[in-house]
Amino acid sequence: MKLEKKWRKYSAVAKTAAQSRLAYWQEMGARTFFFAIVLFTFSGLWGRVIGTNGTLAGYSRQQLVWYLTLTEAITLGATSLIREIEQDVKSGQIAYLLAKPLNYLLYQAAYYFGEMAVTTSLNLLAGGLVAWALIGLPAITLPCLIQALVLIVLGAAVRFCLLAAIALLSFFVEESRPFYWIYSKLIFTLGGLFIPIDLYPEIFRRLATLLPFQSITYAPARAFIGGDWQQFVSSTGTALLWCILLAGLLSFEFSRGVKQINVNGG
Amino acid sequence: MLAIETKNLGKEFWRQKKTAGVLGSVRNLYQRDGERLVAVKGLDLEIASGESVAFIGPNGAGKSTTIKMLTGILHPSYGEAQVLGFTPWQERQRLAFHIGTVFGQKSQLWYHIPPADSFFLLGRIYEMEQRDFVRRQNELVELFDLSEFFHVPVRKLSLGQRMRAELAAALLHQPQVLFLDEPTIGLDVVARQNMRNLIREINALGVTVFLTSHDTGDIENLCKRVIMIDNGGIVIDQSMNSLKRDHLAAKIIRVRLEAAIDNLPCITGAQVLKHKGAGLKIALDTSKLSIDELYMRLRELAPIADITIGDPPLEDIIANIYRHNQALEQERRELANET
């Protein structure tokens, strides 16, 4: 009963976040337009590099374009999480949220997943239509689809922990934005945003496989264009491990941050 | 029964000091200077259930810090507190189900969605049963007259409408204590009046009201008791009536005589603020001259056609107390420096 009430509480937060996000439909429209341009450009680029029927390290042009469709849909599904937490901390609003019967981190997580569900779904829909028009539908199997969906959710959890950890740095430093900038560049590179990390030199590929960034973009996109169960298990394990580690780090950082309010004032 | 009780409650903060200039900034990277700041010192409070209390003081007096300790957001440096039998900082989440908060400058409604959706979410946050939620929501919509804009996104509401919805939202879970921090800030005269009427109605229903405001109209109209703090400690804790009586050494007397007079003789304790023909406005220091004596002296000049005796505005009283305390504090510091 108690658990059910808690579930109802945080699912209501997620629902409200999804609803709020729909108010930004103009911003989403602009993002979709940008998304279409990126897909168009890369579709042409891959056509030039590997030709219509060629392959690159075993990937066809169609696979590479659909890979990018997924990674971009996920990345552009960025939510207002950093801005929200940063504002809460800097304006002192966090103190007032703490006066409600809520766990602040779970509240932010529910809000993030609510927003992300809307933005990522719309991005996938719009991006999928553009990619379909540009290059046609890939041969998607049901297991690939299921694997990709599971990994998108796990990747989103990893991303939440990373982004919230960056935003909570506002407790200790004047600006957390530079850290976000570094994070976004790591997603570009070690996350395999534009090309699968299998195409990287061996040492970078190994490094990328060990880090959490590939769980956010590479792992779900790779599963979508043709992953296998062995790879799925490995990706799931990595994502879960990072989730646990980062969640621990996040709650440690949060408790230190709240202590900071007590030491330095609200 | 006591709704709020504190014993020797105190809070100290550490404030970092930054050295000026580029070299100073570099030095601050490895050497952090700071000072201990006393925000609240040894606060003893007893507030009964159903009371309406104004908790006032100049900026930086420790009001917000006290509210944050009473709502469990901050841990005190020392002392004890009980709010509805809960120790706030140890049982914050449990206490949250029984208290409501309205902060005039912060919103608890979600900006992009209508109040109706925020109410739904708050109902879930406070773990209300669906039937109770619907009943309570309907009550509040009627009491606060929200129906006209209940389904309009908050960003499109006027400040007066938003504050009405904020207050209603704070009452959704039927709190027993309501903490109000500047609830009428920025509102126009009519909206302010509406808010005050609503707060009075809520208090009449038995909800304890703990109000922080710089608006003396709020304090005078809503609260029967005034607690004033300055420099972290209580300066005054008395009923509104006795506050006025004790600190009103002055009265404002408006007199209209039967005939115009040219000059008013000098009367000790009476200061003429305005004189035009037969009309006079006098500030009377009742510690030096009684109203009766002044009346007799005026009668000697001409028969009195009309007279009204009023108190100076509460704002002046409070400002005088603040000034008096600041002067005392200054003296204390100088004495400490000398010794």
Coordinates of C-alpha atoms in Angstrom, one line a residue, chain B residues 55-209:
Chain B
F55 CA 7.0 36.8 13.0
I56 CA 8.7 40.0 12.0
G57 CA 12.1 41.7 11.9
P58 CA 14.4 43.7 9.7
N59 CA 16.2 42.0 6.8
G60 CA 18.8 39.5 8.0
A61 CA 17.2 39.2 11.4
G62 CA 16.9 35.4 11.2
K63 CA 13.2 35.0 10.1
S64 CA 13.8 32.8 7.1
T65 CA 16.4 30.7 9.0
T66 CA 13.9 30.1 11.8
I67 CA 11.2 29.1 9.3
K68 CA 13.6 26.7 7.6
M69 CA 14.5 25.1 11.0
L70 CA 10.8 24.9 11.9
T71 CA 10.0 23.2 8.6
G72 CA 13.0 20.8 8.9
I73 CA 15.0 22.2 6.1
L74 CA 17.9 23.3 8.3
H75 CA 19.4 21.6 11.3
P76 CA 19.9 24.0 14.2
S77 CA 23.4 24.5 15.7
Y78 CA 21.9 24.0 19.2
G79 CA 18.5 23.9 21.0
E80 CA 15.3 22.1 20.5
A81 CA 12.1 22.5 18.5
Q82 CA 8.8 20.7 18.2
V83 CA 6.2 21.4 15.5
L84 CA 3.0 19.5 16.1
G85 CA 4.9 17.1 18.2
F86 CA 7.6 16.4 15.5
T87 CA 11.2 17.4 15.7
P88 CA 11.4 19.0 12.3
W89 CA 14.9 18.2 11.1
Q90 CA 14.6 14.6 12.3
E91 CA 11.1 13.9 11.0
R92 CA 11.0 16.3 8.0
Q93 CA 9.0 14.1 5.7
R94 CA 6.4 13.1 8.3
L95 CA 6.0 16.7 9.4
A96 CA 5.6 17.8 5.8
F97 CA 2.2 16.1 5.7
H98 CA 0.9 18.4 8.4
I99 CA 2.2 21.8 7.5
G100 CA 1.6 24.1 4.5
T101 CA 3.9 26.7 3.1
V102 CA 3.4 29.8 0.9
F103 CA 6.4 31.8 -0.1
G104 CA 5.3 34.9 -1.9
Q105 CA 8.4 35.0 -4.1
K106 CA 8.6 31.3 -4.9
S107 CA 6.0 29.3 -6.6
Q108 CA 4.9 25.8 -5.8
L109 CA 2.7 25.5 -8.8
W110 CA 4.1 24.2 -12.0
Y111 CA 4.5 27.0 -14.4
H112 CA 3.4 25.5 -17.7
I113 CA 0.4 23.6 -16.5
P114 CA -3.0 24.7 -15.1
P115 CA -3.6 24.9 -11.3
A116 CA -5.9 21.9 -11.8
D117 CA -3.0 19.7 -12.8
S118 CA -0.7 21.1 -10.1
F119 CA -3.4 20.2 -7.6
F120 CA -3.6 16.7 -8.9
L121 CA 0.1 16.3 -8.5
L122 CA 0.2 17.8 -5.0
G123 CA -2.7 15.4 -4.1
R124 CA -0.4 12.6 -5.1
I125 CA 2.6 14.0 -3.4
Y126 CA 0.7 14.3 -0.2
E127 CA -0.6 10.8 -0.8
M128 CA -4.3 11.7 -0.6
E129 CA -7.0 9.2 -1.3
Q130 CA -8.8 10.1 -4.6
R131 CA -12.1 10.6 -2.9
D132 CA -10.6 13.0 -0.3
F133 CA -8.7 14.8 -2.9
V134 CA -11.7 15.5 -5.1
R135 CA -13.8 16.7 -2.1
R136 CA -11.0 19.0 -0.8
Q137 CA -10.2 20.3 -4.3
N138 CA -13.9 21.2 -4.8
E139 CA -14.0 23.0 -1.4
L140 CA -10.9 25.0 -2.2
V141 CA -12.0 25.9 -5.7
E142 CA -15.2 27.3 -4.2
L143 CA -13.6 29.0 -1.2
F144 CA -10.9 30.7 -3.3
D145 CA -13.1 31.3 -6.3
L146 CA -10.6 29.5 -8.6
S147 CA -13.1 28.0 -11.2
E148 CA -12.6 30.9 -13.6
F149 CA -8.9 30.1 -14.2
F150 CA -8.5 26.6 -12.8
H151 CA -7.7 25.2 -16.2
V152 CA -5.6 28.0 -17.5
P153 CA -1.7 27.5 -17.4
V154 CA -0.2 29.2 -14.4
R155 CA 2.1 31.3 -16.7
K156 CA -1.0 33.0 -18.0
L157 CA -2.5 34.0 -14.7
S158 CA -2.3 37.4 -13.0
L159 CA -0.2 37.6 -9.8
G160 CA -3.4 37.9 -7.7
Q161 CA -4.9 34.8 -9.3
R162 CA -1.6 32.9 -9.0
M163 CA -1.3 33.8 -5.3
R164 CA -4.9 32.7 -4.6
A165 CA -4.1 29.4 -6.3
E166 CA -0.8 29.1 -4.3
L167 CA -2.6 29.6 -1.0
A168 CA -5.3 27.0 -2.0
A169 CA -2.6 24.6 -3.1
A170 CA -0.8 24.9 0.3
L171 CA -4.1 24.0 2.0
L172 CA -4.9 21.0 -0.2
H173 CA -3.7 18.4 2.3
Q174 CA -5.4 20.2 5.2
P175 CA -2.3 21.3 7.1
Q176 CA -2.6 22.3 10.8
V177 CA 0.1 24.9 10.6
L178 CA 0.5 27.3 7.7
F179 CA 3.8 29.1 7.2
L180 CA 3.3 32.3 5.1
D181 CA 6.3 34.2 3.9
E182 CA 5.4 37.6 2.3
P183 CA 2.1 36.1 1.0
T184 CA 0.8 39.5 -0.4
I185 CA 4.0 40.8 -1.9
G186 CA 3.5 42.5 -5.3
L187 CA -0.3 42.3 -5.0
D188 CA -2.6 45.2 -5.8
V189 CA -4.9 46.7 -3.1
V190 CA -7.9 44.5 -4.0
A191 CA -6.0 41.3 -4.4
R192 CA -4.2 41.9 -1.1
Q193 CA -7.5 42.5 0.6
N194 CA -8.8 39.2 -0.8
M195 CA -5.8 37.3 0.3
R196 CA -6.0 38.7 3.8
N197 CA -9.7 37.8 4.0
L198 CA -8.9 34.2 2.9
I199 CA -6.1 33.9 5.4
R200 CA -8.4 35.1 8.2
E201 CA -11.0 32.5 7.1
I202 CA -8.4 29.8 7.2
N203 CA -7.3 30.8 10.7
A204 CA -10.9 30.9 11.8
L205 CA -11.1 27.2 10.8
G206 CA -8.4 26.5 13.4
V207 CA -5.3 26.5 11.2
T208 CA -2.3 28.0 13.0
V209 CA -0.9 30.9 11.0

